[in-house]
Short mmCIF file of C-alpha atoms and ligand atoms in Angstrom, two decimals:
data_model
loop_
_atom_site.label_atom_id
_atom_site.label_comp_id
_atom_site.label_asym_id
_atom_site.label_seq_id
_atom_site.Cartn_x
_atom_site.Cartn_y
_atom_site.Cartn_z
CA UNK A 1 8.59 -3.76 -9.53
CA UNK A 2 7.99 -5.65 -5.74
CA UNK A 3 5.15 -6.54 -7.18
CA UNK A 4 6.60 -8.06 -10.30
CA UNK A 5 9.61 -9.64 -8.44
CA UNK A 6 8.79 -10.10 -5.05
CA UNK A 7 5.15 -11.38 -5.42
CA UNK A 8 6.06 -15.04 -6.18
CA UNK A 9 8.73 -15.44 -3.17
CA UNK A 10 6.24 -14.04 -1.32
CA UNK A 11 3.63 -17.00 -2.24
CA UNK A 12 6.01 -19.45 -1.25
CA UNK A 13 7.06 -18.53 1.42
CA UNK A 14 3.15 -17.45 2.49
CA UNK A 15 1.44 -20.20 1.59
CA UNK A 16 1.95 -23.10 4.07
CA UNK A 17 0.67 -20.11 6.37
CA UNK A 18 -2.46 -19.73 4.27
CA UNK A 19 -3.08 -23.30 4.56
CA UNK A 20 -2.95 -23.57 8.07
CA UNK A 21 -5.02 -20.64 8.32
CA UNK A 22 -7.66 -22.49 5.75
CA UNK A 23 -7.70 -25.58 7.58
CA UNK A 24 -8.61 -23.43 10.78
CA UNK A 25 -11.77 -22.11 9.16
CA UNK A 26 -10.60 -18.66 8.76
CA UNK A 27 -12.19 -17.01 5.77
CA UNK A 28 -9.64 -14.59 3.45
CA UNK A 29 -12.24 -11.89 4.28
CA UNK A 30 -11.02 -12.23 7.67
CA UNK A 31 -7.35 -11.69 7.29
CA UNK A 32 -8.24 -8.97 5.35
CA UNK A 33 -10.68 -7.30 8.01
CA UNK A 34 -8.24 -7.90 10.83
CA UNK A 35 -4.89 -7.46 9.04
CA UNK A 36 -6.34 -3.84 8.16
CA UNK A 37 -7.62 -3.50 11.72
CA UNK A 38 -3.65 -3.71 12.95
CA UNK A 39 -1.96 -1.41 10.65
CA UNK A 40 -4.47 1.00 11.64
CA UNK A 41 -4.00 -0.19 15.15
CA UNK A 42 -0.46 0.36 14.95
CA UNK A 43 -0.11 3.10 12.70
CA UNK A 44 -2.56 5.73 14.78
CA UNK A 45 -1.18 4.55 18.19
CA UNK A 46 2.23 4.58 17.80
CA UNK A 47 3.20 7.38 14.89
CA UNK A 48 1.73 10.12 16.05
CA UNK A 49 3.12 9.86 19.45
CA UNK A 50 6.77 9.23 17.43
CA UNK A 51 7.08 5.85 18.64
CA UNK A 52 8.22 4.45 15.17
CA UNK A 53 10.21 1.08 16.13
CA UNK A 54 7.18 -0.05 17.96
CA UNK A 55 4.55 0.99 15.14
CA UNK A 56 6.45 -0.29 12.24
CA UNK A 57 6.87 -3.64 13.95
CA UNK A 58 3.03 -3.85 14.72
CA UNK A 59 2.21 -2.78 10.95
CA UNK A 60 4.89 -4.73 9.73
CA UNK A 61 3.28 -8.02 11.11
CA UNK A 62 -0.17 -7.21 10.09
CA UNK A 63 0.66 -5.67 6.64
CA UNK A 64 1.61 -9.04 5.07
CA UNK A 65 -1.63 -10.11 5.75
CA UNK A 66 -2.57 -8.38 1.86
CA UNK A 67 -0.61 -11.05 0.65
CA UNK A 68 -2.30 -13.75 2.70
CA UNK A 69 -5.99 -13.32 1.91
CA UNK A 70 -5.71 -13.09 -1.77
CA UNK A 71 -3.30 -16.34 -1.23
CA UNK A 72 -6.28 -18.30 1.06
CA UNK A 73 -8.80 -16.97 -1.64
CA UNK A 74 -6.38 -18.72 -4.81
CA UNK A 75 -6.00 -22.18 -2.69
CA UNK A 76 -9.31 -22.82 -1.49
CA UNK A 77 -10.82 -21.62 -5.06
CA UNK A 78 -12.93 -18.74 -3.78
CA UNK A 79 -11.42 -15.46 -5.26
CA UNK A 80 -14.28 -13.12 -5.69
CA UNK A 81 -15.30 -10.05 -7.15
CA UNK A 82 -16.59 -8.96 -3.64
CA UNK A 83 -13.16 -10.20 -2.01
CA UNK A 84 -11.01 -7.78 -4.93
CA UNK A 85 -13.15 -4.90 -3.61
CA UNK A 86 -12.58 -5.23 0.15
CA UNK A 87 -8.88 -6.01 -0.49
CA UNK A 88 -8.57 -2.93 -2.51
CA UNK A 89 -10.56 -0.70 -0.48
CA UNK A 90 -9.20 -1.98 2.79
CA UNK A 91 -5.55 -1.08 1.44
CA UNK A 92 -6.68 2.64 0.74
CA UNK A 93 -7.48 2.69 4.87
CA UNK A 94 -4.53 1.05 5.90
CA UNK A 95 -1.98 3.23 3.74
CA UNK A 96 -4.31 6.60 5.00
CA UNK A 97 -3.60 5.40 8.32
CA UNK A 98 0.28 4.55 8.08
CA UNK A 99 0.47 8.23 6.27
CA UNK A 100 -1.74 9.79 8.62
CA UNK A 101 -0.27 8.45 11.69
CA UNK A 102 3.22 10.50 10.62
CA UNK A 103 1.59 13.17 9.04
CA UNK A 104 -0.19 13.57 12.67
CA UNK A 105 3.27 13.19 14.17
CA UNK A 106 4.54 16.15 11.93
CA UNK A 107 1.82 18.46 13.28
CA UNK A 108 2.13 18.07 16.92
CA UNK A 109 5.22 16.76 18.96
CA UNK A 110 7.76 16.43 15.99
CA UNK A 111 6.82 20.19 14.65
CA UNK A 112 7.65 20.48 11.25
CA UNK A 113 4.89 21.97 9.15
CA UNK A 114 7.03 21.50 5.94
CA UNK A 115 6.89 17.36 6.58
CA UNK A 116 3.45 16.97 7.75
CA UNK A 117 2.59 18.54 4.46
CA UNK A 118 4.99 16.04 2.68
CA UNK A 119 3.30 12.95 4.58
CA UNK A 120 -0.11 14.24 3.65
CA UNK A 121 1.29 15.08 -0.21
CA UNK A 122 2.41 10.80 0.17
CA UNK A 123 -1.13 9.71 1.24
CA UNK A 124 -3.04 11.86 -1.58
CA UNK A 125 -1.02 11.13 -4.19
CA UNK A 126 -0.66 7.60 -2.96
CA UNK A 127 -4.56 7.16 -2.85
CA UNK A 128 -4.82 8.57 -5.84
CA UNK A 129 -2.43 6.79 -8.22
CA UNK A 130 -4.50 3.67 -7.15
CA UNK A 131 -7.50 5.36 -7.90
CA UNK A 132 -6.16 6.38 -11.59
CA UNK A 133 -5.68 2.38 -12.39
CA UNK A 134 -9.13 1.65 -10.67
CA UNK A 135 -10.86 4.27 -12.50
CA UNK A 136 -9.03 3.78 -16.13
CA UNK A 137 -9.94 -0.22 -15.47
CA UNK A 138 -13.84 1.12 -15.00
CA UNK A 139 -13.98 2.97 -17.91
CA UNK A 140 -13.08 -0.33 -20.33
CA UNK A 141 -9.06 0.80 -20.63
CA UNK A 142 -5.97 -1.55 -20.36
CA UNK A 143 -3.90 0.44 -17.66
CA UNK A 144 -1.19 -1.03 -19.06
CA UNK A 145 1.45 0.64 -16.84
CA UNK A 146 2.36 0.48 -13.42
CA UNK A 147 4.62 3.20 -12.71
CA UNK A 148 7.72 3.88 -10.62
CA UNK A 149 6.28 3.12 -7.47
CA UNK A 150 3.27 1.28 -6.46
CA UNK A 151 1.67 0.69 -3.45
CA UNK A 152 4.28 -2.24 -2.41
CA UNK A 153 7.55 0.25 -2.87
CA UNK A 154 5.87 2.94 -1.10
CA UNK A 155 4.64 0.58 1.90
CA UNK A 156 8.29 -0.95 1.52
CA UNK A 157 10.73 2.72 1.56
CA UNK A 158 8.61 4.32 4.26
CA UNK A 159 7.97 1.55 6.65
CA UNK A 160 11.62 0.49 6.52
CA UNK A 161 12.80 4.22 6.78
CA UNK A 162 10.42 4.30 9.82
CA UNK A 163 11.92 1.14 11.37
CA UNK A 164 15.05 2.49 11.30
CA UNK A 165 14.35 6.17 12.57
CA UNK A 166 12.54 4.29 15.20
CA UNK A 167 15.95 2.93 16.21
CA UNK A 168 16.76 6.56 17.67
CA UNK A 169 15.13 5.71 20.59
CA UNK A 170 17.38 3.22 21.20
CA UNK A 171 20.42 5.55 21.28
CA UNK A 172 21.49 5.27 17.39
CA UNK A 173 22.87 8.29 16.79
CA UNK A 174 21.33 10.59 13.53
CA UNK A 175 19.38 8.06 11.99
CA UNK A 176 16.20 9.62 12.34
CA UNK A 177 16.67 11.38 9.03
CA UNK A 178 15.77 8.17 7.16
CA UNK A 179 12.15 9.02 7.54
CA UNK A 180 12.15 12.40 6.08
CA UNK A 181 14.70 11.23 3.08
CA UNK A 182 12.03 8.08 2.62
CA UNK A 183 8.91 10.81 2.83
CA UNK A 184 10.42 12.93 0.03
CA UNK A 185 11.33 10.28 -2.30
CA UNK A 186 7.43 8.26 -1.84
CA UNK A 187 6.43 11.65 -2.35
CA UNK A 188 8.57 12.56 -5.58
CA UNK A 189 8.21 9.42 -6.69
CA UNK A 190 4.10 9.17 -6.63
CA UNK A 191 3.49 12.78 -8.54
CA UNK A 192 6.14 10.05 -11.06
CA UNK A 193 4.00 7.44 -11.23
CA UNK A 194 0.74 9.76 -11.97
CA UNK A 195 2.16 11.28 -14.23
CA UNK A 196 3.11 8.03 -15.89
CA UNK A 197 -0.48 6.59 -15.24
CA UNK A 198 -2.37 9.57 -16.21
CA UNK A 199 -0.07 9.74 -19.76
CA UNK A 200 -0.80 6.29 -20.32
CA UNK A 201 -4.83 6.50 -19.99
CA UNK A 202 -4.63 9.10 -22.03
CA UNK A 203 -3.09 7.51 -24.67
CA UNK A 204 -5.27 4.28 -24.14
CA UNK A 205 -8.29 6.06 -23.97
CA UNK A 206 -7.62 8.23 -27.69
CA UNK A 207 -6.37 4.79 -28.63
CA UNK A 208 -9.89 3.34 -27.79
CA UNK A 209 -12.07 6.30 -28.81
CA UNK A 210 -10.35 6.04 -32.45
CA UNK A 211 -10.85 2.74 -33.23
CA UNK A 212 -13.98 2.99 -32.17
CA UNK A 213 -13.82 -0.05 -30.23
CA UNK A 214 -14.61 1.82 -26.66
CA UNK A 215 -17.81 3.47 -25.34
CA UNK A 216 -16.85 7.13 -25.31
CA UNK A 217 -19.40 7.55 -22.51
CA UNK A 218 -19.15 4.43 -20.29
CA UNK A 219 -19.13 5.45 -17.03
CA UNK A 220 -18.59 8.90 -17.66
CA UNK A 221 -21.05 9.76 -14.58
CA UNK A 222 -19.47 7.72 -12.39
CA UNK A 223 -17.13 8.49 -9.58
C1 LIG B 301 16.40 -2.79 12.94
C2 LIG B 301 15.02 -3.10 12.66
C3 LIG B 301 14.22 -1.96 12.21
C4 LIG B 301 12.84 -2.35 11.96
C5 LIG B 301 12.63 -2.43 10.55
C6 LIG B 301 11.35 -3.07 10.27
C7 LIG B 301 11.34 -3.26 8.84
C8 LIG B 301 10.08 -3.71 8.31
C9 LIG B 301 9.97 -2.99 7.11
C10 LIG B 301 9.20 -3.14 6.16
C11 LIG B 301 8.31 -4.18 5.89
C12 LIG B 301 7.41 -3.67 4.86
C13 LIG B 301 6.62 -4.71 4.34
C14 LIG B 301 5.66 -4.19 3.35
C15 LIG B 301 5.00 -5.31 2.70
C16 LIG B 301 3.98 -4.84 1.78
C17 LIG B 301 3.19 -5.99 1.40
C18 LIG B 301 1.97 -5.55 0.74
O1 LIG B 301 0.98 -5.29 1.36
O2 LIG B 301 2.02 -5.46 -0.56
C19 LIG B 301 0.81 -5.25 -1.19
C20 LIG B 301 1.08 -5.35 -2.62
C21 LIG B 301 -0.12 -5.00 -3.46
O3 LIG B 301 -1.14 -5.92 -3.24
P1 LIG B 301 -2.59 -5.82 -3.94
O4 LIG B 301 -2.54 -6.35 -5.34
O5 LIG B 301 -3.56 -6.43 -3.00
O6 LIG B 301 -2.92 -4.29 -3.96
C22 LIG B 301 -3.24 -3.54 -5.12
C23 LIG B 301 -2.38 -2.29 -5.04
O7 LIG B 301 -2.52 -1.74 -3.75
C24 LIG B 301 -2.75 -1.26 -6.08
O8 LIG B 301 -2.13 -0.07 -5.70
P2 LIG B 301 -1.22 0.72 -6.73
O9 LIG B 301 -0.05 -0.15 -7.01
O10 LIG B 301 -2.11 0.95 -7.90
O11 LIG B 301 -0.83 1.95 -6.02
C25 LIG B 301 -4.23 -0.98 -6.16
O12 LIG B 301 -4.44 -0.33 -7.36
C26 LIG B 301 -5.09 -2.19 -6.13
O13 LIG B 301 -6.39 -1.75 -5.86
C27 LIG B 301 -4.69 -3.16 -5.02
O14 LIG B 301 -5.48 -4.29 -5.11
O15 LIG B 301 1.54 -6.67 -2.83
C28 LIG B 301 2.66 -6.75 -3.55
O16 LIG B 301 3.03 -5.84 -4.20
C29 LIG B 301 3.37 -8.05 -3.55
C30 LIG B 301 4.84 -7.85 -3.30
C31 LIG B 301 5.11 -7.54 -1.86
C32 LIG B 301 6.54 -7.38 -1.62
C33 LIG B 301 6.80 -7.09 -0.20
C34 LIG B 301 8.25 -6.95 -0.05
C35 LIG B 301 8.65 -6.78 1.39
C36 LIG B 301 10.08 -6.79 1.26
C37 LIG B 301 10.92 -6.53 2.13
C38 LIG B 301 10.73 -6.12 3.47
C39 LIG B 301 12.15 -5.98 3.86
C40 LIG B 301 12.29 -5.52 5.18
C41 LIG B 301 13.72 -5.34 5.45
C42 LIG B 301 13.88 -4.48 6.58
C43 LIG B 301 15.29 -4.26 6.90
C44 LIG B 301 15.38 -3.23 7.91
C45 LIG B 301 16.69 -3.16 8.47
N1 LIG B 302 -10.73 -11.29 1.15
C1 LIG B 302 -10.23 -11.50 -0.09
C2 LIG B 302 -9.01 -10.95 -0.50
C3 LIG B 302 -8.55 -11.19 -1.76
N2 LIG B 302 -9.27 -11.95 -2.62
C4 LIG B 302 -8.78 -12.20 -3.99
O1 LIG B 302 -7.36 -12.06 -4.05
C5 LIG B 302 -7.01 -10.98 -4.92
C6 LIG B 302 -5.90 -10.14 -4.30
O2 LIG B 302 -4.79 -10.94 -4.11
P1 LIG B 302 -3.58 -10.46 -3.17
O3 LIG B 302 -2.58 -11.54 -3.28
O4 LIG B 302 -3.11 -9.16 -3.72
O5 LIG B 302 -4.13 -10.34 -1.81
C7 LIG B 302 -8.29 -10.19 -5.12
O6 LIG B 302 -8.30 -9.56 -6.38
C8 LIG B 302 -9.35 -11.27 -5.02
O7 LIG B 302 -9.45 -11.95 -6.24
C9 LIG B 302 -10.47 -12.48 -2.22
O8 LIG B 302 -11.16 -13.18 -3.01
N3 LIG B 302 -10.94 -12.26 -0.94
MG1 MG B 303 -4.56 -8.91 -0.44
MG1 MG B 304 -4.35 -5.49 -1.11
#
């Protein structure tokens, strides 16, 4: 839905930013290397030791950086196949990372066995669900579905939920329970959106196999 809705504000607002950054002689591979490199930074520093203000600010400024490269890539005419792969595989280590990071949090200082399993539930499922639409795309299919949350919502309801709970720090009474609420829904709502993605390559693939039209085996041996 973000992704839908939010996507073109998003390139308007971005893309003087991408310009500049063009004109500079940065390469989109490079926002992309070093925007994952700080939500990683600030995801395994800062979560696990329950310092979530501080962490969701440092992600928060790198994370947009997913929206930059692909934008550098469009203006200066140099979207690639190799640039799609990076992006793509890059976000599966930055969203293990933000997951991770409160996952780790879960299983030592903030002791609660029940929530460290939800976290790690959030970055399975999460990695997963992307990994239905790359795989279904692989084997010839459509995918033409994107669920009830994608990787945008679940970046969006955690880190905000994290933000917030961060703010208990500061003295703001009971607000920490944003970031278990946001855990459970991202959680809830990613075994959703599987189901939903899984259902619809089903459907795709008996669609394909019948008319004939797809390779029954086409990557079958592939991972
Ligand atoms: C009092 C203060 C407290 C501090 C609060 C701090 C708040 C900050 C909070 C949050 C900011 C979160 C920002 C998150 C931005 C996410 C941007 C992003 O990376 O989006 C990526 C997304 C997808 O891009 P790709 O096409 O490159 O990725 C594909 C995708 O990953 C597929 O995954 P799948 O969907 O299948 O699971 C893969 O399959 C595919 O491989 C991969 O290529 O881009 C978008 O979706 C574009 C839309 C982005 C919309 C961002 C909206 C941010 C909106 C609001 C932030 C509002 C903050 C308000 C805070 C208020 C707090 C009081
Ligand atoms: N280093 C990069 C990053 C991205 N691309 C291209 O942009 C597409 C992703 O766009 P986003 O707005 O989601 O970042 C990606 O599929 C590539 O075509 C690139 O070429 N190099
Ligand atoms: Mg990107
Ligand atoms: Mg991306």
């Amino acid at each position: 839905m973000l992704n839908k809705y939010a996507r073109a504000f998003f390139t308007r607002v971005l893309t003087p930013f991408a310009a500049f950054l063009l004109r500079r002689g940065v390469s989109p591979d490079a926002v992309t290397l070093i925007g994952t490199a700080g939500v990683v930074a600030g995801a395994l520093v800062f979560f696990p030791r329950g310092e979530f203000f501080w962490g969701t600010i440092v992600i928060t400024l790198f994370v947009f950086s997913d929206l930059v490269d692909g934008n550098m890539a469009r203006q200066a005419g140099i979207s690639s196949r190799w640039g799609a792969f990076l992006d793509s595989t890059l976000d599966r280590v930055a969203d293990s990372a933000i997951f991770g990071g409160l996952a780790l949090w879960y299983a030592g200082k903030g002791d609660d066995n029940i929530l460290c399993a939800v976290a790690i539930f959030c970055l399975a499922s999460g990695q997963v669900v992307s990994y239905t639409k790359a795989r279904g795309e692989a084997i010839g299919l459509p995918v033409a579905v994107n669920g009830l949350i994608e990787r945008a919502e679940r970046l969006v309801i955690s880190l905000v939920a994290a933000g917030l709970s961060g703010l208990a720090a500061f003295g703001v009474p009971g607000i920490e329970i944003l970031l278990p609420i946001a855990l459970w829904i991202v959680a809830v709502g990613s075994a959703v959106t599987l189901g939903q993605r899984v259902v619809t390559v089903r459907r795709e693939s008996a669609e394909a196999d019948a008319a004939g039209s797809g390779d029954r085996h086409s990557g079958a041996g592939a991972t």
